[in-house]
PDB file of C-alpha atoms in Angstrom:
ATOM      1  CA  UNK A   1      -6.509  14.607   3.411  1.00 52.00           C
ATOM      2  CA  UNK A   2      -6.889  12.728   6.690  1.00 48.00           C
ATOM      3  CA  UNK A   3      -6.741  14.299  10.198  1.00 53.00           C
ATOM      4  CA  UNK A   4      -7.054  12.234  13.466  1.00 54.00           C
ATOM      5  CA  UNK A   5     -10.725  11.103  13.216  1.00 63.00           C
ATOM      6  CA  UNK A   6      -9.916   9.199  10.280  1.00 77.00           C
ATOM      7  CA  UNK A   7      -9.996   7.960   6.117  1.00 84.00           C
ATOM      8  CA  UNK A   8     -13.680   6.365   7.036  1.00 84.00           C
ATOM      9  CA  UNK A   9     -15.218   9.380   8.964  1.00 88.00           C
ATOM     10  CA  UNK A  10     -13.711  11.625   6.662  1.00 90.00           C
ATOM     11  CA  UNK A  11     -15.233  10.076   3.864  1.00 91.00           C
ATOM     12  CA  UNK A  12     -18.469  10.052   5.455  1.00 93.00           C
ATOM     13  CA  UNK A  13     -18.309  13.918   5.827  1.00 94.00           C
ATOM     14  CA  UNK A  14     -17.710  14.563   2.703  1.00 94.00           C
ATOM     15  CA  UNK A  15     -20.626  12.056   1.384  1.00 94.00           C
ATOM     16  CA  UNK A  16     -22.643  14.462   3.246  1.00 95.00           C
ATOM     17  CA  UNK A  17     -21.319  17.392   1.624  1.00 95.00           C
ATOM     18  CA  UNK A  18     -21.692  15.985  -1.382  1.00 94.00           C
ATOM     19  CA  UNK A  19     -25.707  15.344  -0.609  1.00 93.00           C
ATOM     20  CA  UNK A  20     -26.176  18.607   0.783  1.00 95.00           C
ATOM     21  CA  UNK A  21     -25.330  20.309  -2.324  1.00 92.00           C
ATOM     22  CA  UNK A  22     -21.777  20.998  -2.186  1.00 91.00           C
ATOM     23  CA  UNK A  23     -20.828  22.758  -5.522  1.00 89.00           C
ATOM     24  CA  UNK A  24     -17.716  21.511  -5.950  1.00 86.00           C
ATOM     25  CA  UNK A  25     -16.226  18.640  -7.427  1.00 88.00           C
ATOM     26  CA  UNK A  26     -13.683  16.686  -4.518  1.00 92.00           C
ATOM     27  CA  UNK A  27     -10.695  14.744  -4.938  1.00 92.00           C
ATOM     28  CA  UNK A  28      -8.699  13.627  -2.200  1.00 94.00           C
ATOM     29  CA  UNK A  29      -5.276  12.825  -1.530  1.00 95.00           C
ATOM     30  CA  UNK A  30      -5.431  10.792   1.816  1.00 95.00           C
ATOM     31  CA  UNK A  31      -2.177  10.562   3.410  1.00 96.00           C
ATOM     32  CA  UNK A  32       0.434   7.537   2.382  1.00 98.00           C
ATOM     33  CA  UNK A  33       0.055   6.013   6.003  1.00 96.00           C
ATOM     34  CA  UNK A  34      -3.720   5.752   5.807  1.00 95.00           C
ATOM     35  CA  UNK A  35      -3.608   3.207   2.992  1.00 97.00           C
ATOM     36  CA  UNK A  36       0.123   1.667   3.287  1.00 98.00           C
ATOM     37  CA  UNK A  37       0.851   2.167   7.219  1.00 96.00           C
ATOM     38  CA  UNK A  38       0.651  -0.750   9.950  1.00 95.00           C
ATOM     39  CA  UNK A  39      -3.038   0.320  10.339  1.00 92.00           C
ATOM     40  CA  UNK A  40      -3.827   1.312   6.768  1.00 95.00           C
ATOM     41  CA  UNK A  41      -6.500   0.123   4.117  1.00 95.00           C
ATOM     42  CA  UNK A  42      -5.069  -0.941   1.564  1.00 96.00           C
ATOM     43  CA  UNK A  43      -4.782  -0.003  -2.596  1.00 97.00           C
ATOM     44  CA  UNK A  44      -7.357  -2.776  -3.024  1.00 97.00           C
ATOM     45  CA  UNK A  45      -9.801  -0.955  -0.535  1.00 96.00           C
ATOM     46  CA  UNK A  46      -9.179   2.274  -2.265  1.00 96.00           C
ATOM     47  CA  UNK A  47     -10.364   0.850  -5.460  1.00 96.00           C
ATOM     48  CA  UNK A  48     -13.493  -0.310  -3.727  1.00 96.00           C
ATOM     49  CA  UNK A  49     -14.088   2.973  -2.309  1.00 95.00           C
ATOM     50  CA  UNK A  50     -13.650   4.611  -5.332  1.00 95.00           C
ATOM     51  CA  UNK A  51     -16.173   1.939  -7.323  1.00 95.00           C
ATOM     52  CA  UNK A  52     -18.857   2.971  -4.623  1.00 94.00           C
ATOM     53  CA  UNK A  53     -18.671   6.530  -5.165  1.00 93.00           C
ATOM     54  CA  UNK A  54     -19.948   8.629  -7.638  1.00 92.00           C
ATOM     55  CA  UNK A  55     -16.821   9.730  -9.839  1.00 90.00           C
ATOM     56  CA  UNK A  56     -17.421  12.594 -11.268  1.00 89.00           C
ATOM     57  CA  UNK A  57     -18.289  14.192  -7.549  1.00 92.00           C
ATOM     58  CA  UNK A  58     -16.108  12.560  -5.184  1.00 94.00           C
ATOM     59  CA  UNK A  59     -13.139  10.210  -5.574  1.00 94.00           C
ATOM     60  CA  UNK A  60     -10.087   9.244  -3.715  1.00 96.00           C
ATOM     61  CA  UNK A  61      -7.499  10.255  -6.392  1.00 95.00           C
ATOM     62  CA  UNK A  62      -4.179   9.269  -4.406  1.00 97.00           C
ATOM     63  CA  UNK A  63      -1.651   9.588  -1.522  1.00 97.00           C
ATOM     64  CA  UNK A  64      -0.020  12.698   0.227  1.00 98.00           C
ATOM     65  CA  UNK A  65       3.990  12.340   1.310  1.00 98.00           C
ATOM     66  CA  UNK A  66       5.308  15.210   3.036  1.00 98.00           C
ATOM     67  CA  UNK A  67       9.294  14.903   1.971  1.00 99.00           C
ATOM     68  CA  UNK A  68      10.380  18.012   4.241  1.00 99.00           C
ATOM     69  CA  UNK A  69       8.240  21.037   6.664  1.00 98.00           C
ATOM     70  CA  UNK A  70       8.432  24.253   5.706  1.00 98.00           C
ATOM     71  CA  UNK A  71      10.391  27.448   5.094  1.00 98.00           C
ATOM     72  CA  UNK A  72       8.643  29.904   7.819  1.00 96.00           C
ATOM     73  CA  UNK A  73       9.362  27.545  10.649  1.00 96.00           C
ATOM     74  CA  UNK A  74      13.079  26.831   9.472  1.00 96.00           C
ATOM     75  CA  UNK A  75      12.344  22.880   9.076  1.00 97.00           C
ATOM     76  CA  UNK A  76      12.363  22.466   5.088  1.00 98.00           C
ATOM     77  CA  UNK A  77      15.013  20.400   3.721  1.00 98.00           C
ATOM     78  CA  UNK A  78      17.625  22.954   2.108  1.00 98.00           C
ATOM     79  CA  UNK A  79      21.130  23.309   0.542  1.00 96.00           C
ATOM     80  CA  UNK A  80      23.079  25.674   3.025  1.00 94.00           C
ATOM     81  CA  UNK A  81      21.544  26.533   6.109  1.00 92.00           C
ATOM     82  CA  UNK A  82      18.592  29.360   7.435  1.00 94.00           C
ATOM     83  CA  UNK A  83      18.946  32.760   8.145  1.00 88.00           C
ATOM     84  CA  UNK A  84      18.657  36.052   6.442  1.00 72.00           C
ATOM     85  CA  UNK A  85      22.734  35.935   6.152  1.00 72.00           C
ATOM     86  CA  UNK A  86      23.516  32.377   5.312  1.00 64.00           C
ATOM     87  CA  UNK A  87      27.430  33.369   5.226  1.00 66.00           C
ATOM     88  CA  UNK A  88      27.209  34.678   8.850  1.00 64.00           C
ATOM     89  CA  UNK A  89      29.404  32.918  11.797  1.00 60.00           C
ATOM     90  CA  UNK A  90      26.455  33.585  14.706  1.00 55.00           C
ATOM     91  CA  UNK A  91      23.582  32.331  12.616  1.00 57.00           C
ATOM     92  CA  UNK A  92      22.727  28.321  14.007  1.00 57.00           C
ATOM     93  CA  UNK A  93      23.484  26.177  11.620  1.00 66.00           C
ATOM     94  CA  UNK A  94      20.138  24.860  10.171  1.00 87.00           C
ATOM     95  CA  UNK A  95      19.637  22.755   7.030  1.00 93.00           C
ATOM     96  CA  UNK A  96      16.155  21.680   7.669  1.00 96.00           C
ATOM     97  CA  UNK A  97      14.371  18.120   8.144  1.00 97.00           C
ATOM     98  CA  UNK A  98      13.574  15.446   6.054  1.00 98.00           C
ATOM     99  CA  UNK A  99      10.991  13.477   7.351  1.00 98.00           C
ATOM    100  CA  UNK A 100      12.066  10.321   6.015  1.00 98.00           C
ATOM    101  CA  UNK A 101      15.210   8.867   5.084  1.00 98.00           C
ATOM    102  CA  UNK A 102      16.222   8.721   1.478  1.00 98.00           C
ATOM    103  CA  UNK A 103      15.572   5.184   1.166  1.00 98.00           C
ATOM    104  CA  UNK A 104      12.488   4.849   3.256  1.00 99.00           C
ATOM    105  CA  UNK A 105      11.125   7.978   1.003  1.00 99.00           C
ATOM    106  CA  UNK A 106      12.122   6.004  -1.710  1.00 99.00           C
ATOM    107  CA  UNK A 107      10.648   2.898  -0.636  1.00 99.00           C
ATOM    108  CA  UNK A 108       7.057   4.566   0.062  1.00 99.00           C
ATOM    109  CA  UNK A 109       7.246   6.618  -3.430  1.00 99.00           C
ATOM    110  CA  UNK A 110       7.522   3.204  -5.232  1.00 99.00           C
ATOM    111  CA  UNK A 111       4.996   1.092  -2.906  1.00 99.00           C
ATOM    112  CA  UNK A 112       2.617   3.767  -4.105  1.00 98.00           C
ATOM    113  CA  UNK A 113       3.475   3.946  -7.918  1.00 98.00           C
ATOM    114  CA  UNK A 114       2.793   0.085  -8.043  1.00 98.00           C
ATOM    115  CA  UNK A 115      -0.204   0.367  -6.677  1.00 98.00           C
ATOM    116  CA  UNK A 116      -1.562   2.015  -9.134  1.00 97.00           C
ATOM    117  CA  UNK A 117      -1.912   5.605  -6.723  1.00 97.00           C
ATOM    118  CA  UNK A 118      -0.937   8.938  -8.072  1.00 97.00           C
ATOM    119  CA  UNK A 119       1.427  10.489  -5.679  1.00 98.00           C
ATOM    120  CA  UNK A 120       1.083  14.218  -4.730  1.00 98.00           C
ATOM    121  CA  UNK A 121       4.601  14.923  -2.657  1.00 99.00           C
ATOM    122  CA  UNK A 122       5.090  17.964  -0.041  1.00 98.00           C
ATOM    123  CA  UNK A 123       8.439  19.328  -1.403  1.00 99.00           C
ATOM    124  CA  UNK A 124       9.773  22.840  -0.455  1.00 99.00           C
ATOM    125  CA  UNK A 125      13.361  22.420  -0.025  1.00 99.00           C
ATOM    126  CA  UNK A 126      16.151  22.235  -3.011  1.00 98.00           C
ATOM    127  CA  UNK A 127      17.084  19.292  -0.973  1.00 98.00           C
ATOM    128  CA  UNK A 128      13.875  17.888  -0.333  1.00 99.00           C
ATOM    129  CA  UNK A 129      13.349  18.107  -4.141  1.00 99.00           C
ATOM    130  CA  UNK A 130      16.159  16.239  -4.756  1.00 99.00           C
ATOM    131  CA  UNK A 131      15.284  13.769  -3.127  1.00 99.00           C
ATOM    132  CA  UNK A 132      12.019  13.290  -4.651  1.00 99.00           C
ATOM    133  CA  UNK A 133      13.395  13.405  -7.962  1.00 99.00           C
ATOM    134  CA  UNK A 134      15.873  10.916  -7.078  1.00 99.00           C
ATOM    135  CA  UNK A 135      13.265   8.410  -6.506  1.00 99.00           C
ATOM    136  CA  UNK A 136      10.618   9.544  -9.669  1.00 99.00           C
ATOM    137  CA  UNK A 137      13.691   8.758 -12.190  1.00 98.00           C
ATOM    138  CA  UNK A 138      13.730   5.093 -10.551  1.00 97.00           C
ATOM    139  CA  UNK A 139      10.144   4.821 -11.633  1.00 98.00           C
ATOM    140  CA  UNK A 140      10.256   5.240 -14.932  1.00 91.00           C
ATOM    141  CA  UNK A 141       7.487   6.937 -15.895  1.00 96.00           C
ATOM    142  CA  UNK A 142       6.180   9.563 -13.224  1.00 97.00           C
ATOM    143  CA  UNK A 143       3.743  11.648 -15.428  1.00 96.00           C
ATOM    144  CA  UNK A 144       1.189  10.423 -12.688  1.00 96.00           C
ATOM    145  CA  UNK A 145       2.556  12.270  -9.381  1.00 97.00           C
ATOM    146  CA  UNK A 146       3.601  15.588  -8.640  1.00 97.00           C
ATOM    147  CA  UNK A 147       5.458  17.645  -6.575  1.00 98.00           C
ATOM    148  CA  UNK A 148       3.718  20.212  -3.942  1.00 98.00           C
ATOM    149  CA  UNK A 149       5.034  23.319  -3.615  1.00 98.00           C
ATOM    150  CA  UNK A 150       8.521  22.877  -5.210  1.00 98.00           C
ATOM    151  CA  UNK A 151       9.092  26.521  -4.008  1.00 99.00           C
ATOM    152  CA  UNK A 152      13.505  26.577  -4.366  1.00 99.00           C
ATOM    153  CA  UNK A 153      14.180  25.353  -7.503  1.00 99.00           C
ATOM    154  CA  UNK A 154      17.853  26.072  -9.260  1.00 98.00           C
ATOM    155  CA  UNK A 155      18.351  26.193 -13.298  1.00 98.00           C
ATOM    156  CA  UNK A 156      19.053  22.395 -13.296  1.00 99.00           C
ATOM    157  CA  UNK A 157      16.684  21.101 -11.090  1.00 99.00           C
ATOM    158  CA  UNK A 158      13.768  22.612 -13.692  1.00 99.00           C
ATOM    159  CA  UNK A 159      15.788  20.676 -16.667  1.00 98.00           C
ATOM    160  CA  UNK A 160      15.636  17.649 -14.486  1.00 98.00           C
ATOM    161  CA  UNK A 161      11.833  18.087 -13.782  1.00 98.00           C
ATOM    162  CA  UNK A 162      11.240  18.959 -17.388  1.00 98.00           C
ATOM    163  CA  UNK A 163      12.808  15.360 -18.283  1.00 98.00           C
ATOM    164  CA  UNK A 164      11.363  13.513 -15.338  1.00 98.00           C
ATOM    165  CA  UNK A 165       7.906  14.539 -16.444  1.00 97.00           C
ATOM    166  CA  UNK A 166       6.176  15.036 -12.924  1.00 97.00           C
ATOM    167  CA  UNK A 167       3.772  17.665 -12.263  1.00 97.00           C
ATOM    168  CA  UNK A 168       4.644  20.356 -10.450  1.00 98.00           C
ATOM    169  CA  UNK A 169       1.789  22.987  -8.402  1.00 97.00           C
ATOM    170  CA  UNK A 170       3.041  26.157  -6.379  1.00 98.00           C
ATOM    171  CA  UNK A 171       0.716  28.480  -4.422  1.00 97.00           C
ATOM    172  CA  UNK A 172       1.579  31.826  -5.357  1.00 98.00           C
ATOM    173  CA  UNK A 173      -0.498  32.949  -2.943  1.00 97.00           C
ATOM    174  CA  UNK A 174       2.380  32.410   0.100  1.00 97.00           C
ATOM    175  CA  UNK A 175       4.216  35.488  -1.601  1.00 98.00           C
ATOM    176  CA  UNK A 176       1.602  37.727  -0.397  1.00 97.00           C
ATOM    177  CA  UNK A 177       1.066  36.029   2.959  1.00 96.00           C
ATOM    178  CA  UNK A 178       4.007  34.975   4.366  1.00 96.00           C
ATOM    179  CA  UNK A 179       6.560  36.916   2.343  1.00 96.00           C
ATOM    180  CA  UNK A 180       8.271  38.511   5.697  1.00 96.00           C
ATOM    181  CA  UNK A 181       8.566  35.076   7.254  1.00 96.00           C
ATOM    182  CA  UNK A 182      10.545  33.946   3.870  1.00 97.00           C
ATOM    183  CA  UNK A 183      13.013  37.373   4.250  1.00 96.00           C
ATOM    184  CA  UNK A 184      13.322  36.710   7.737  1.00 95.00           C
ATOM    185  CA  UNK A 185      14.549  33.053   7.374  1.00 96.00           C
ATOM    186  CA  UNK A 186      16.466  32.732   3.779  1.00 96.00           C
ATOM    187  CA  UNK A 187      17.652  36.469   3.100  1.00 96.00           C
ATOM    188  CA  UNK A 188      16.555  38.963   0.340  1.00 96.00           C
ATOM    189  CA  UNK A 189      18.567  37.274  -2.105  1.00 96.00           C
ATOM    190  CA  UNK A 190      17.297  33.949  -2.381  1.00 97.00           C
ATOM    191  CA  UNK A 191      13.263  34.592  -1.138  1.00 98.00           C
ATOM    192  CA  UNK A 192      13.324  36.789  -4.510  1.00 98.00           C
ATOM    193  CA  UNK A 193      14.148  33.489  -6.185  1.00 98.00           C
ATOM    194  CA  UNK A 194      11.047  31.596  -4.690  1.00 99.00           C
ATOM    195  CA  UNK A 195       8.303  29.818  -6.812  1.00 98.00           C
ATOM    196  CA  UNK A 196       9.618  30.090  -9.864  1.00 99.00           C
ATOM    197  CA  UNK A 197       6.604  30.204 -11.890  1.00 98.00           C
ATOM    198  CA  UNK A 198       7.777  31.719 -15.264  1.00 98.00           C
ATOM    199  CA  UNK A 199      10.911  29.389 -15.482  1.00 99.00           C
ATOM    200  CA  UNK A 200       9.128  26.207 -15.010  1.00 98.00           C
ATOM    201  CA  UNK A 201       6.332  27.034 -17.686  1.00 98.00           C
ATOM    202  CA  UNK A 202       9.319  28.202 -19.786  1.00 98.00           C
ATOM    203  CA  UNK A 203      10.962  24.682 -19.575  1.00 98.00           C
ATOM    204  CA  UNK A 204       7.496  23.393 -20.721  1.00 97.00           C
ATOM    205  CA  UNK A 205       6.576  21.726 -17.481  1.00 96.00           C
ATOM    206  CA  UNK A 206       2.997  20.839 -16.542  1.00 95.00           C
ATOM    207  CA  UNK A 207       2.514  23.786 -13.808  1.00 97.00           C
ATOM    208  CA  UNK A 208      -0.845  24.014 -11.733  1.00 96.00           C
ATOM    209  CA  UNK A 209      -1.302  26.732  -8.537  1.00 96.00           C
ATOM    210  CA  UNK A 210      -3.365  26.299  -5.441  1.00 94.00           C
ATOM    211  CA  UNK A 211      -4.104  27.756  -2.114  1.00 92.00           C
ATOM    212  CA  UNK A 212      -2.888  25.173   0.072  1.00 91.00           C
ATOM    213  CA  UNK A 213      -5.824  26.212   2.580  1.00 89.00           C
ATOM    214  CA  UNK A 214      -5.680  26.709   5.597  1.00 90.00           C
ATOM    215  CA  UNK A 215      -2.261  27.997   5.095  1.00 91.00           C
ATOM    216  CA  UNK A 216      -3.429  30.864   3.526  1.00 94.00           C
ATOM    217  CA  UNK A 217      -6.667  32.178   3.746  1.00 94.00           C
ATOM    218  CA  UNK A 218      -7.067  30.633  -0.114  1.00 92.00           C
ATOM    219  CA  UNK A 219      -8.548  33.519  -2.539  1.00 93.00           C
ATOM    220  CA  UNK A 220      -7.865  32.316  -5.516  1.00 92.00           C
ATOM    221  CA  UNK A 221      -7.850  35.785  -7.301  1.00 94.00           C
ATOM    222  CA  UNK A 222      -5.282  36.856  -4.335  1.00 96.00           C
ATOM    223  CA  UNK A 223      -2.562  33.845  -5.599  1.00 96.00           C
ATOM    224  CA  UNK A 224      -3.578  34.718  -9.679  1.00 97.00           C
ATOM    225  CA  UNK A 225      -2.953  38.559  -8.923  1.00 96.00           C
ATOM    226  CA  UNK A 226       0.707  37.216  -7.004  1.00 98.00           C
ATOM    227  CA  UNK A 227       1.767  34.595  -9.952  1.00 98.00           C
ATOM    228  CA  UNK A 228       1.348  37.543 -12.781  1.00 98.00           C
ATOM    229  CA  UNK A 229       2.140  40.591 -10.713  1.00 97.00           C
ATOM    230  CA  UNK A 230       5.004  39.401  -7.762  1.00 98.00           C
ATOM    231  CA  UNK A 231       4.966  41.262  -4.771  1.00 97.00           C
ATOM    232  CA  UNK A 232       7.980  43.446  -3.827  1.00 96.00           C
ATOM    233  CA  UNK A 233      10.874  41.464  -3.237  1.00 96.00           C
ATOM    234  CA  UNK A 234       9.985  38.679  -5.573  1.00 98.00           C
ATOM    235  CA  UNK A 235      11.883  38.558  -8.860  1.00 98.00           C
ATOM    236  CA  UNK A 236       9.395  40.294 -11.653  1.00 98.00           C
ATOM    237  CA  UNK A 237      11.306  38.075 -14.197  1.00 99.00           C
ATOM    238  CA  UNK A 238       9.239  34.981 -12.966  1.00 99.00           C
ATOM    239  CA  UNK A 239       5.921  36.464 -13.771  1.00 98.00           C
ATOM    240  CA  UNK A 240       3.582  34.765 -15.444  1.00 98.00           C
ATOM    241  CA  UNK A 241       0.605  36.348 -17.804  1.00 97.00           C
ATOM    242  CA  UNK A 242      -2.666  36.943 -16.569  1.00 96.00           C
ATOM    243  CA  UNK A 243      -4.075  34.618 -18.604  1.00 96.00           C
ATOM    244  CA  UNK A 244      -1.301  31.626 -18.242  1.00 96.00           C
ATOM    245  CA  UNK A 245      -2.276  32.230 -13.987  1.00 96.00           C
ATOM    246  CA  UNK A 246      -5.965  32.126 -14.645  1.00 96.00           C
ATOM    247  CA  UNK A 247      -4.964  28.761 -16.355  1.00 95.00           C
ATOM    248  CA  UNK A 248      -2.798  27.284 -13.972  1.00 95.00           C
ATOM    249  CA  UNK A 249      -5.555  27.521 -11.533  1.00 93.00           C
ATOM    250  CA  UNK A 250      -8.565  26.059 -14.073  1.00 91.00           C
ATOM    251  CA  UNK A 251      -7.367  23.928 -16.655  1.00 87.00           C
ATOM    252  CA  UNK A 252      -3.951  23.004 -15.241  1.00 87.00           C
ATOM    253  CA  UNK A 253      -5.828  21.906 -11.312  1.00 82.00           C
ATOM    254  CA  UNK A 254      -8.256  19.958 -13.427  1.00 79.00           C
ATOM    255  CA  UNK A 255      -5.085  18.294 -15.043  1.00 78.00           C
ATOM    256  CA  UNK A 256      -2.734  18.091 -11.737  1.00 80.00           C
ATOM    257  CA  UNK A 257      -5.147  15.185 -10.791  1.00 76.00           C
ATOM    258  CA  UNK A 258      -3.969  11.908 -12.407  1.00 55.00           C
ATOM    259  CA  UNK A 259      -5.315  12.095 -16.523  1.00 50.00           C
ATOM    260  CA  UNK A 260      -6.673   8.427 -16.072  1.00 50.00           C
ATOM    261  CA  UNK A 261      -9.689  10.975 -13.988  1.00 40.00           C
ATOM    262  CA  UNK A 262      -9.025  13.752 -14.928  1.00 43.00           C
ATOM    263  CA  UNK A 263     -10.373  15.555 -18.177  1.00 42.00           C
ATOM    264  CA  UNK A 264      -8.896  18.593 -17.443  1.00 44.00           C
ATOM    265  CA  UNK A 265      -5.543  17.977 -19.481  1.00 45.00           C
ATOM    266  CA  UNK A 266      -4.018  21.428 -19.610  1.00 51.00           C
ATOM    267  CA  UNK A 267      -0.966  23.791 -18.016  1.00 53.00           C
ATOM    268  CA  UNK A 268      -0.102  27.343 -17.307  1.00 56.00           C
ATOM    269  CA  UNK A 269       0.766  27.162 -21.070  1.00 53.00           C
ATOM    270  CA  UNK A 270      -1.278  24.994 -22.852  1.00 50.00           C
ATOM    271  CA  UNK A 271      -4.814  25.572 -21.296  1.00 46.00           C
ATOM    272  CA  UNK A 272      -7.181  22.544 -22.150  1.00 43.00           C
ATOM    273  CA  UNK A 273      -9.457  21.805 -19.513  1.00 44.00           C
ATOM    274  CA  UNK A 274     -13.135  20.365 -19.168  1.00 48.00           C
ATOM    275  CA  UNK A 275     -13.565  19.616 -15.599  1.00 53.00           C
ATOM    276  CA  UNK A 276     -13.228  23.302 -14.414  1.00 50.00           C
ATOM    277  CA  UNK A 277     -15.819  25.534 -13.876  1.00 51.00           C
ATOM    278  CA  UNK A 278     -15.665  28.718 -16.503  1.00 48.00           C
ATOM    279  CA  UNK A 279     -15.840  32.220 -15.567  1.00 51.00           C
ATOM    280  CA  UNK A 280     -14.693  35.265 -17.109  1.00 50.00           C
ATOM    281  CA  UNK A 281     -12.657  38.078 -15.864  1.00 53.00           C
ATOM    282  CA  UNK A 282     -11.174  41.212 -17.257  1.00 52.00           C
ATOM    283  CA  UNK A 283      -7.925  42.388 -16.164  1.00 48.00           C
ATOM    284  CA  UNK A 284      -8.910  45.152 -13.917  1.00 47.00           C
ATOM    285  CA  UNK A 285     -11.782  42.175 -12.130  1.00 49.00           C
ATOM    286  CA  UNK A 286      -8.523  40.006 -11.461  1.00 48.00           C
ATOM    287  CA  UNK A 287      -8.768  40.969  -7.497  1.00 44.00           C
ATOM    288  CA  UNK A 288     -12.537  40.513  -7.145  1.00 42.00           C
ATOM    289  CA  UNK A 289     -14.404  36.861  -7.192  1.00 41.00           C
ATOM    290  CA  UNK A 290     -18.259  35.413  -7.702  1.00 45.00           C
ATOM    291  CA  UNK A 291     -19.429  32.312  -7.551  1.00 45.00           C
ATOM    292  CA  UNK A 292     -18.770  29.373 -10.235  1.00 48.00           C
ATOM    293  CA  UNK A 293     -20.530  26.853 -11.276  1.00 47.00           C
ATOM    294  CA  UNK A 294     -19.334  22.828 -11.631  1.00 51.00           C
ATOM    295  CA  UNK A 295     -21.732  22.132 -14.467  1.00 52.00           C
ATOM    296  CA  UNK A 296     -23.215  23.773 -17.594  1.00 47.00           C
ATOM    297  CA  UNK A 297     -22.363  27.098 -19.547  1.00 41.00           C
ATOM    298  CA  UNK A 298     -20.526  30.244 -18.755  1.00 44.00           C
ATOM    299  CA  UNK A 299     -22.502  32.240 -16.389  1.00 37.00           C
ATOM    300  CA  UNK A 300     -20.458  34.353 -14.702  1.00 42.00           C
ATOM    301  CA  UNK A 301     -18.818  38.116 -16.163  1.00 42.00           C
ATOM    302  CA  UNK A 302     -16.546  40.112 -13.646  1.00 45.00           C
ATOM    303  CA  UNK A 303     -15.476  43.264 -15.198  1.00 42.00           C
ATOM    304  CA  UNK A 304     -16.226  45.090 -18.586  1.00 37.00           C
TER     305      UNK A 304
END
């Protein structure tokens, strides 16, 4: 990501963090304006940047698009309109925002895709998502990109993804953290029907989770205790196993970045990952975390 200082001084930082021992292996998605925008770098800088760096520490791995905003604050793109009783005469009539135009969106998915730059696309309307899809069919081939967040999905919009091929990564973590926000804005009815983990694994999609930090405060145990046990008012039926959400997060991350970097190859359902760092857990450790490592053999045990 890039905040106001900057794609160069952020790079710098984390060059530092890198040399100062950070145990963790970074890939960045810098936002599409920082390379494509009127004051941007370039694709061809990227690829120098990335030469220069040490890939299997720290790489630039693609470009962020936010499609829509965000369910708590009423601004993600939707079909109907906010409020906990969508049918009700005094609620404001509030679809959401899209933050581009369907044809600019469009426009900046594909300048990206021929570039060679895996696209990772801030999605949380059914709207939004349509959109997004929309443009990945005009591609071709979008097995590269994926879609953040995704969290209102219908029946035939996780056929659609299933054909399109995308990725797709939720953060189950939100259901625990901002769960009141989601009943106070869309209704019991449809915030049950958010992040729809087991349906999308079902359809045999490529499913990774996250935190989205600083979001959430981004314990990953937290989100793989919410994807496999769904807190009241989320539909049980969209549970996934322990072990399928202790994949999504290790094998299926490593995979979520684009495969031509990427070792990690897996999903929710088919774990195969190499770029993660192992640990073990039993079921009754799920809520408690140590320390990985990036490198080497299983170290860590939590639980009996």
């Amino acid at each position: 990501m890039t905040g106001e200082r900057g794609l160069e001084f952020e790079l710098e930082a984390y060059k530092k963090a890198i040399e100062l021992g950070a145990p963790v292996r970074i890939r960045l998605y810098v936002l599409w304006s920082k390379v494509f925008g009127p004051k941007g770098i370039g694709a061809r800088t990227v690829e120098e940047i990335n030469r220069s760096l040490d890939p299997s520490r720290l790489r630039i791995a693609g470009v962020k698009i936010f499609a829509d905003g965000a369910i708590s604050s009423g601004t993600a793109a939707i079909y109907g309109r906010f409020g906990a009783d969508p049918s009700a005469e005094n609620e404001p009539t509030n679809e959401g925002v899209l933050m581009y135009p369907p044809e600019r969106l469009h426009a900046m998915i594909r300048q990206a895709h021929e570039a060679g730059l895996p696209l990772a696309i801030h999605s949380i309307g059914d709207r939004s998502t349509d959109l997004v899809m929309d443009a990945f069919e005009q591609l071709g081939d979008a097995s590269a990109h994926r879609i953040e967040h995704a969290m209102m999905l219908s029946d035939l919009q996780i056929e659609r993804l299933a054909r399109i091929g995308c990725r797709v990564t939720m953060q189950p973590e939100f259901l625990v953290r901002i769960g009141h926000a989601y009943q106070r804005q869309l209704g019991p009815e449809r915030t049950s029907r958010l992040k729809r983990c087991r349906s999308v694994v079902d359809a045999d999609l490529r499913l990774s989770l996250n935190s989205d930090r600083p979001v959430v405060p981004g314990d990953p145990w937290v989100g793989v205790y919410a994807a496999s046990q769904r807190p009241e008012g989320f539909d049980p039926a969209e549970n996934l196993s322990l072990e399928e959400s202790i994949a999504a997060y290790t094998a299926a991350g490593a995979g979520s970045v684009w495969r031509r970097w990427a070792t990690g190859s897996g999903s929710a359902s088919r774990p195969v990952g190499r770029d993660a760092g192992v640990r073990s857990a039993s079921r009754a450790g799920v809520r408690t975390a140590s320390r990985p490592t990036i490198e080497g053999p299983c170290s860590y045990w939590l639980g009996a």
